Short mmCIF file of C-alpha atoms in Angstrom, two decimals:
data_model
loop_
_atom_site.label_atom_id
_atom_site.label_comp_id
_atom_site.label_asym_id
_atom_site.label_seq_id
_atom_site.Cartn_x
_atom_site.Cartn_y
_atom_site.Cartn_z
CA MET A 6 -298.63 13.90 -75.64
CA LEU A 7 -295.36 12.22 -74.64
CA LEU A 8 -295.48 8.80 -72.97
CA ILE A 9 -292.33 7.64 -71.16
CA VAL A 10 -292.04 4.02 -70.01
CA PHE A 11 -289.32 2.99 -67.57
CA GLY A 12 -288.21 -0.54 -66.76
CA ALA A 13 -285.60 -1.99 -64.42
CA GLY A 14 -282.77 -1.16 -66.82
CA ALA A 15 -283.39 2.55 -66.24
CA SER A 16 -282.78 2.41 -62.48
CA TYR A 17 -279.86 0.01 -62.99
CA ASP A 18 -278.16 2.67 -65.16
CA SER A 19 -279.51 5.71 -63.30
CA ILE A 20 -276.34 7.59 -62.27
CA PRO A 21 -274.64 9.24 -65.26
CA SER A 22 -271.20 9.22 -63.64
CA LEU A 23 -271.44 5.52 -62.72
CA PRO A 24 -272.45 3.58 -65.85
CA PRO A 25 -272.72 -0.21 -65.35
CA ASN A 26 -269.91 -1.08 -67.76
CA GLN A 27 -267.42 1.13 -65.90
CA HIS A 28 -268.39 0.97 -62.23
CA SER A 29 -269.32 -1.78 -59.79
CA SER A 30 -271.36 -1.08 -56.66
CA GLN A 31 -273.08 -3.36 -54.18
CA TYR A 32 -275.84 -0.76 -54.00
CA ARG A 33 -276.63 -0.50 -57.71
CA LEU A 34 -280.39 -0.99 -58.00
CA PRO A 35 -280.87 -4.59 -59.15
CA LEU A 36 -282.42 -6.05 -62.26
CA ALA A 37 -285.08 -8.71 -61.78
CA ASP A 38 -282.63 -11.61 -61.78
CA GLN A 39 -280.42 -9.79 -59.27
CA LEU A 40 -283.09 -9.24 -56.60
CA PHE A 41 -281.71 -12.09 -54.48
CA ASP A 42 -278.01 -11.68 -55.24
CA ASN A 43 -275.35 -12.56 -52.71
CA ARG A 44 -274.86 -8.97 -51.51
CA PRO A 45 -274.41 -8.25 -47.76
CA LEU A 46 -277.47 -5.97 -47.65
CA PHE A 47 -279.64 -8.51 -49.45
CA LYS A 48 -278.61 -11.37 -47.16
CA ALA A 49 -279.17 -9.32 -44.01
CA THR A 50 -282.62 -8.22 -45.18
CA ALA A 51 -283.66 -11.79 -46.02
CA GLN A 52 -282.64 -12.85 -42.53
CA GLU A 53 -284.85 -10.09 -41.12
CA PHE A 54 -287.90 -11.62 -42.85
CA SER A 55 -286.97 -15.21 -42.14
CA ARG A 56 -290.08 -16.81 -43.63
CA CYS A 57 -288.57 -16.28 -47.08
CA LEU A 58 -285.23 -17.91 -46.21
CA PRO A 59 -286.16 -21.44 -47.41
CA ILE A 60 -286.68 -20.21 -50.99
CA VAL A 61 -283.89 -17.63 -51.20
CA PRO A 62 -281.12 -20.14 -52.10
CA PHE A 63 -283.15 -21.30 -55.10
CA LEU A 64 -283.78 -17.70 -56.18
CA HIS A 65 -280.08 -16.90 -55.85
CA ARG A 66 -278.52 -19.97 -57.50
CA ARG A 67 -280.95 -20.86 -60.24
CA VAL A 68 -280.60 -24.02 -62.31
CA GLY A 69 -280.54 -23.95 -66.11
CA ASN A 70 -282.49 -21.13 -67.72
CA ALA A 71 -284.72 -20.48 -64.71
CA SER A 72 -285.27 -16.83 -63.84
CA VAL A 73 -286.29 -15.22 -60.56
CA GLU A 74 -289.66 -14.45 -62.12
CA SER A 75 -290.24 -18.04 -63.28
CA LEU A 76 -289.36 -19.48 -59.86
CA LEU A 77 -291.58 -17.00 -58.01
CA GLU A 78 -294.38 -17.85 -60.41
CA GLU A 79 -293.86 -21.53 -59.59
CA TYR A 80 -294.10 -20.77 -55.86
CA ALA A 81 -297.20 -18.63 -56.39
CA GLY A 82 -298.86 -21.51 -58.22
CA GLU A 83 -297.94 -23.90 -55.41
CA SER A 84 -299.56 -21.63 -52.81
CA LYS A 85 -302.93 -23.18 -53.70
CA THR A 86 -301.79 -26.53 -52.31
CA ILE A 87 -298.85 -25.57 -50.07
CA PRO A 88 -300.06 -22.96 -47.53
CA GLU A 89 -296.51 -22.16 -46.41
CA ARG A 90 -295.89 -20.56 -49.81
CA ILE A 91 -298.42 -17.82 -48.94
CA LYS A 92 -296.32 -16.76 -45.95
CA GLN A 93 -293.09 -17.05 -47.90
CA LEU A 94 -294.40 -14.79 -50.68
CA ALA A 95 -295.70 -12.27 -48.14
CA ALA A 96 -292.22 -12.23 -46.64
CA VAL A 97 -290.80 -11.64 -50.14
CA ARG A 98 -292.89 -8.46 -50.36
CA TYR A 99 -291.43 -7.17 -47.10
CA TYR A 100 -287.95 -8.23 -48.19
CA LEU A 101 -288.24 -6.33 -51.48
CA GLN A 102 -289.58 -3.21 -49.80
CA SER A 103 -286.95 -3.10 -47.06
CA MET A 104 -284.02 -4.12 -49.24
CA LEU A 105 -284.84 -1.62 -51.99
CA PHE A 106 -285.42 1.20 -49.48
CA GLU A 107 -281.90 0.68 -48.13
CA CYS A 108 -280.31 -0.05 -51.51
CA GLN A 109 -281.76 3.15 -52.97
CA ARG A 110 -280.66 5.19 -49.96
CA HIS A 111 -277.04 4.13 -50.43
CA TRP A 112 -277.25 4.42 -54.23
CA GLU A 113 -278.50 8.02 -53.91
CA ASP A 114 -275.61 8.78 -51.57
CA GLU A 115 -273.29 7.74 -54.40
CA ALA A 116 -275.30 9.83 -56.88
CA LEU A 117 -275.08 13.02 -54.79
CA GLY A 118 -278.45 14.04 -56.22
CA GLN A 119 -277.44 13.61 -59.86
CA THR A 120 -279.49 10.97 -61.68
CA ASN A 121 -280.47 10.32 -65.26
CA TYR A 122 -284.10 10.59 -64.22
CA ILE A 123 -283.63 14.20 -63.14
CA ALA A 124 -281.73 15.10 -66.29
CA LEU A 125 -284.22 13.36 -68.59
CA LEU A 126 -287.25 14.93 -66.94
CA ASP A 127 -285.69 18.40 -67.11
CA GLU A 128 -284.99 17.98 -70.84
CA ALA A 129 -288.47 16.63 -71.47
CA LEU A 130 -290.16 19.48 -69.64
CA ASN A 131 -288.02 22.08 -71.39
CA TYR A 132 -288.39 20.80 -74.96
CA CYS A 133 -291.75 19.00 -75.05
CA ASN A 134 -294.59 21.45 -75.62
CA ALA A 135 -297.48 19.08 -74.96
CA LYS A 136 -298.44 18.64 -71.32
CA PRO A 137 -298.98 16.61 -69.31
CA ILE A 138 -296.10 14.22 -69.77
CA VAL A 139 -297.30 10.74 -68.88
CA ILE A 140 -294.81 8.42 -67.17
CA VAL A 141 -295.34 4.70 -66.64
CA THR A 142 -292.81 2.82 -64.55
CA PHE A 143 -292.56 -0.82 -63.55
CA ASN A 144 -289.87 -0.03 -60.97
CA TYR A 145 -290.51 -0.18 -57.24
CA ASP A 146 -287.92 2.47 -56.35
CA THR A 147 -288.71 6.17 -55.99
CA LEU A 148 -285.95 7.72 -58.11
CA ILE A 149 -288.52 9.06 -60.56
CA GLU A 150 -290.51 10.64 -57.70
CA ARG A 151 -287.34 12.39 -56.58
CA ALA A 152 -286.84 13.74 -60.10
CA ILE A 153 -290.41 15.00 -60.27
CA ARG A 154 -290.01 16.66 -56.88
CA VAL A 155 -286.91 18.54 -58.10
CA ARG A 156 -288.65 19.99 -61.15
CA VAL A 157 -292.37 19.97 -60.42
CA GLU A 158 -293.85 18.94 -57.08
CA SER A 159 -293.98 16.32 -54.35
CA PHE A 160 -296.73 13.76 -54.06
CA GLY A 161 -298.80 14.08 -50.90
CA ASP A 162 -300.78 10.90 -51.37
CA VAL A 163 -301.25 8.10 -53.90
CA PRO A 164 -304.09 9.84 -55.83
CA SER A 165 -301.83 12.88 -56.41
CA TYR A 166 -299.53 10.72 -58.56
CA ILE A 167 -301.99 11.05 -61.45
CA SER A 168 -303.69 14.37 -60.72
CA GLY A 169 -300.96 16.78 -61.84
CA SER A 170 -301.31 18.99 -64.89
CA VAL A 171 -297.59 18.83 -65.81
CA VAL A 172 -296.58 15.23 -65.05
CA LYS A 173 -298.70 12.18 -64.33
CA LEU A 174 -296.94 9.14 -62.85
CA PHE A 175 -298.33 5.61 -63.05
CA LYS A 176 -296.57 2.93 -60.97
CA LEU A 177 -298.35 -0.15 -62.25
CA HIS A 178 -296.41 -2.66 -60.14
CA GLY A 179 -296.51 -0.62 -56.96
CA SER A 180 -293.83 1.21 -55.02
CA ILE A 181 -291.60 0.76 -51.99
CA ASN A 182 -293.36 3.74 -50.38
CA TRP A 183 -296.89 2.41 -50.91
CA LEU A 184 -298.91 0.29 -48.51
CA ARG A 185 -302.13 -1.54 -49.35
CA GLN A 186 -304.60 -1.67 -46.51
CA PHE A 187 -306.17 -4.83 -45.12
CA LYS A 188 -309.89 -5.10 -44.61
CA ALA A 189 -310.66 -4.31 -40.98
CA THR A 190 -310.47 -7.46 -38.87
CA PRO A 191 -310.13 -6.14 -35.31
CA PRO A 192 -309.53 -9.53 -33.59
CA VAL A 193 -306.60 -10.25 -35.90
CA PHE A 194 -305.22 -6.70 -35.57
CA ASP A 195 -305.51 -6.88 -31.78
CA ALA A 196 -303.66 -10.18 -31.82
CA ILE A 197 -300.89 -8.64 -33.91
CA LYS A 198 -300.60 -5.61 -31.62
CA THR A 199 -300.40 -7.73 -28.48
CA SER A 200 -298.34 -10.59 -29.86
CA GLY A 201 -295.01 -9.18 -28.79
CA ILE A 202 -293.71 -9.96 -32.28
CA ARG A 203 -292.49 -7.20 -34.58
CA ALA A 204 -295.53 -6.26 -36.68
CA PRO A 205 -294.36 -7.38 -40.17
CA SER A 206 -293.51 -10.84 -38.83
CA ALA A 207 -296.85 -11.02 -37.03
CA ILE A 208 -298.66 -10.00 -40.22
CA ILE A 209 -296.79 -12.63 -42.24
CA GLU A 210 -297.78 -15.33 -39.74
CA ARG A 211 -301.45 -14.33 -40.03
CA ILE A 212 -301.50 -13.43 -43.73
CA GLU A 213 -304.09 -16.09 -44.59
CA SER A 214 -306.57 -14.42 -42.21
CA LEU A 215 -306.19 -10.99 -43.78
CA GLU A 216 -307.96 -9.62 -46.86
CA LEU A 217 -306.53 -6.77 -48.93
CA THR A 218 -308.67 -3.77 -49.89
CA GLU A 219 -308.27 -1.26 -52.75
CA GLU A 220 -307.03 1.42 -50.36
CA TYR A 221 -303.42 2.62 -50.80
CA ALA A 222 -301.35 5.05 -48.74
CA LEU A 223 -297.83 6.47 -48.68
CA VAL A 224 -295.27 5.38 -46.09
CA ASN A 225 -291.95 7.01 -45.43
CA LYS A 226 -289.81 4.12 -44.25
CA ALA A 227 -289.16 0.48 -44.96
CA ALA A 228 -291.38 -2.12 -43.29
CA ALA A 229 -293.92 0.50 -42.24
CA TYR A 230 -297.14 -1.36 -41.67
CA GLN A 231 -299.85 0.90 -40.22
CA MET A 232 -301.99 3.31 -42.19
CA GLY A 233 -305.34 5.02 -42.43
CA PRO A 234 -308.03 5.66 -39.83
CA GLY A 235 -307.45 3.68 -36.66
CA ASN A 236 -303.96 2.68 -37.82
CA ASN A 237 -305.22 -0.29 -39.77
CA PHE A 238 -302.54 -2.59 -41.07
CA GLY A 239 -301.29 -2.92 -44.61
CA LEU A 240 -299.00 -4.96 -46.84
CA PRO A 241 -296.21 -3.45 -48.99
CA ALA A 242 -297.84 -2.61 -52.33
CA LEU A 243 -295.32 -4.39 -54.54
CA ALA A 244 -296.27 -6.85 -57.27
CA ILE A 245 -294.35 -10.11 -56.83
CA PRO A 246 -292.09 -10.42 -59.92
CA LEU A 247 -293.70 -13.07 -62.14
CA ILE A 248 -293.40 -13.96 -65.82
CA ASN A 249 -297.15 -13.87 -66.43
CA LYS A 250 -298.36 -10.87 -64.49
CA ASN A 251 -302.11 -10.67 -64.94
CA SER A 252 -302.87 -7.82 -62.56
CA TYR A 253 -301.51 -4.48 -61.41
CA GLU A 254 -300.53 -3.39 -57.91
CA CYS A 255 -301.98 0.11 -57.97
CA PRO A 256 -305.38 1.75 -57.50
CA ARG A 257 -307.98 0.84 -60.10
CA ALA A 258 -308.47 4.57 -60.80
CA HIS A 259 -304.85 4.77 -62.01
CA VAL A 260 -305.39 2.01 -64.55
CA GLU A 261 -308.64 3.55 -65.77
CA THR A 262 -307.10 7.02 -66.08
CA LEU A 263 -304.12 5.69 -68.01
CA SER A 264 -306.42 3.98 -70.51
CA THR A 265 -308.14 7.30 -71.21
CA LEU A 266 -304.81 9.06 -71.80
CA LEU A 267 -303.13 6.55 -74.11
CA PRO A 268 -305.20 7.44 -77.22
CA GLU A 269 -303.75 10.97 -76.95
CA VAL A 270 -300.12 9.79 -77.14
CA THR A 271 -298.16 11.24 -80.06
CA LYS A 272 -294.69 9.97 -79.15
CA LEU A 273 -293.20 7.23 -76.94
CA LEU A 274 -289.87 6.96 -75.15
CA ILE A 275 -289.08 3.53 -73.67
CA VAL A 276 -286.07 3.23 -71.35
CA GLY A 277 -284.75 -0.01 -69.88
CA TRP A 278 -288.01 -1.92 -70.34
CA ARG A 279 -288.11 -5.35 -71.96
CA GLY A 280 -291.74 -5.10 -73.05
CA THR A 281 -292.71 -8.40 -71.45
CA GLU A 282 -295.63 -7.30 -69.25
CA ALA A 283 -298.42 -8.76 -71.37
CA HIS A 284 -301.21 -6.97 -69.55
CA PHE A 285 -299.64 -3.59 -70.37
CA THR A 286 -298.41 -4.40 -73.88
CA SER A 287 -301.95 -5.43 -74.84
CA THR A 288 -303.17 -2.09 -73.48
CA LEU A 289 -300.59 -0.25 -75.56
CA ALA A 290 -301.61 -2.22 -78.64
CA ARG A 291 -305.24 -1.36 -78.06
CA PHE A 292 -305.03 2.34 -77.27
CA VAL A 293 -301.80 3.93 -78.59
CA PRO A 294 -302.28 5.40 -82.11
CA SER A 295 -300.24 3.74 -84.84
CA TYR A 296 -298.88 7.12 -85.96
CA ALA A 297 -297.06 7.66 -82.63
CA PRO A 298 -293.33 6.77 -83.10
CA ALA A 299 -291.44 5.00 -80.31
CA LEU A 300 -287.77 5.24 -79.35
CA VAL A 301 -286.43 2.25 -77.40
CA VAL A 302 -283.35 2.90 -75.23
CA ALA A 303 -281.55 -0.20 -73.96
CA GLU A 304 -278.15 -1.36 -72.74
CA ASN A 305 -277.16 -2.58 -76.22
CA ASP A 306 -278.56 -3.04 -79.72
CA VAL A 307 -279.58 -6.66 -79.11
CA ALA A 308 -281.61 -5.74 -76.03
CA ALA A 309 -283.25 -2.86 -77.89
CA GLN A 310 -284.27 -5.14 -80.76
CA GLN A 311 -285.61 -7.71 -78.30
CA THR A 312 -287.88 -5.07 -76.77
CA VAL A 313 -289.07 -4.04 -80.22
CA GLY A 314 -289.77 -7.67 -81.09
CA ASN A 315 -291.71 -8.24 -77.86
CA LEU A 316 -293.87 -5.19 -78.48
CA GLN A 317 -294.50 -6.04 -82.12
CA ARG A 318 -295.56 -9.58 -81.21
CA ALA A 319 -297.96 -8.06 -78.69
CA GLY A 320 -299.59 -6.08 -81.50
CA VAL A 321 -298.06 -2.63 -80.90
CA GLN A 322 -298.06 -1.25 -84.42
CA VAL A 323 -295.97 1.92 -84.30
CA GLN A 324 -292.75 2.98 -86.00
CA PHE A 325 -289.84 1.90 -83.78
CA TYR A 326 -286.41 3.47 -83.47
CA THR A 327 -283.64 2.19 -81.20
CA GLN A 328 -280.65 3.43 -79.23
CA GLY A 329 -278.44 0.72 -77.78
CA GLN A 330 -275.87 2.62 -75.73
CA GLY A 331 -277.74 2.72 -72.41
CA PHE A 332 -279.61 5.29 -70.34
CA SER A 333 -276.55 7.30 -69.30
CA ASP A 334 -275.22 7.74 -72.83
CA PHE A 335 -278.69 8.60 -74.09
CA VAL A 336 -279.04 11.39 -71.54
CA LEU A 337 -275.47 12.70 -71.71
CA GLY A 338 -275.56 12.68 -75.50
CA ARG A 339 -278.41 15.19 -75.27
CA HIS A 340 -280.64 12.88 -77.28
CA VAL A 341 -283.67 13.49 -75.07
CA ARG A 342 -284.32 16.95 -76.48
CA ASP A 343 -283.85 15.70 -80.02
CA TRP A 344 -286.57 13.09 -79.50
CA VAL A 345 -289.16 15.04 -77.50
CA ARG A 346 -289.10 18.41 -79.21
CA PRO A 347 -291.73 18.97 -81.91
CA LYS A 348 -290.61 18.48 -85.48
CA ARG A 349 -290.38 21.67 -87.49
#
């Protein structure tokens, strides 16, 4: 069984005709440290969810070796003693959902339907005999869903992401089109509905009174906030980018199903992922057979070797191969079929 793992580098280099080293676009899907860049769309979206504005300058102009993930982790730790941080981080979720919805919409307009995800999935389905193909992505965007829809099927709900017989998709850090429902608290919901404030802002102001459940649903637009029976409210199901992520933002059934599939993996393809999510790398080390080779595709040879090193330090004991020319070159060079097809 083929396991494909996508990280932020895959969506960053997702249009074959617009590789990062040859084309600049304000709508290129951002890497983690670019999530709060000084782009017009990003600034306008932050203003829309104003509770996050006090921390945005620090996330944009970081001092020393600080990363977006390290600063957000600092703020998350402070939320235990500084209640305002809870509202600010809730606003960050809405910011990420809304900004990435719009960024992806414009990026797809530039792609005109042609993405590396579509090309890779087509090659994998054509030349890989073993089904299902299992895909794990840490990206919030829905480019991979679009690719699956072109070749296989659309997803009608969150459970259908992992129920297919041809492709199973696991979005361990959530998705811009997922909402996680709050536990029913009618007085709070009534206050939100009658507050006269736009619902996301009202939710952010009352976030400390709301408790998340394990119920997830699909939404079809940015900042959608109602779901389920009785139009209960929800929060964008996006994991805040942190260095030490110790939990997933997806249904528990997805995590459990993935753990049962990993021992069946016979080959891995890793694209644009740094291998730094310790909770997943430990799962790979525990369940993926040592005889399953892995090909790491990255923007350059140094980045590819860094991913290999991260995975090896996490205990992933497989044979690694690398390709350091980026996602676009990997796809256009027709290397996908060479990797996924059975050896003769």
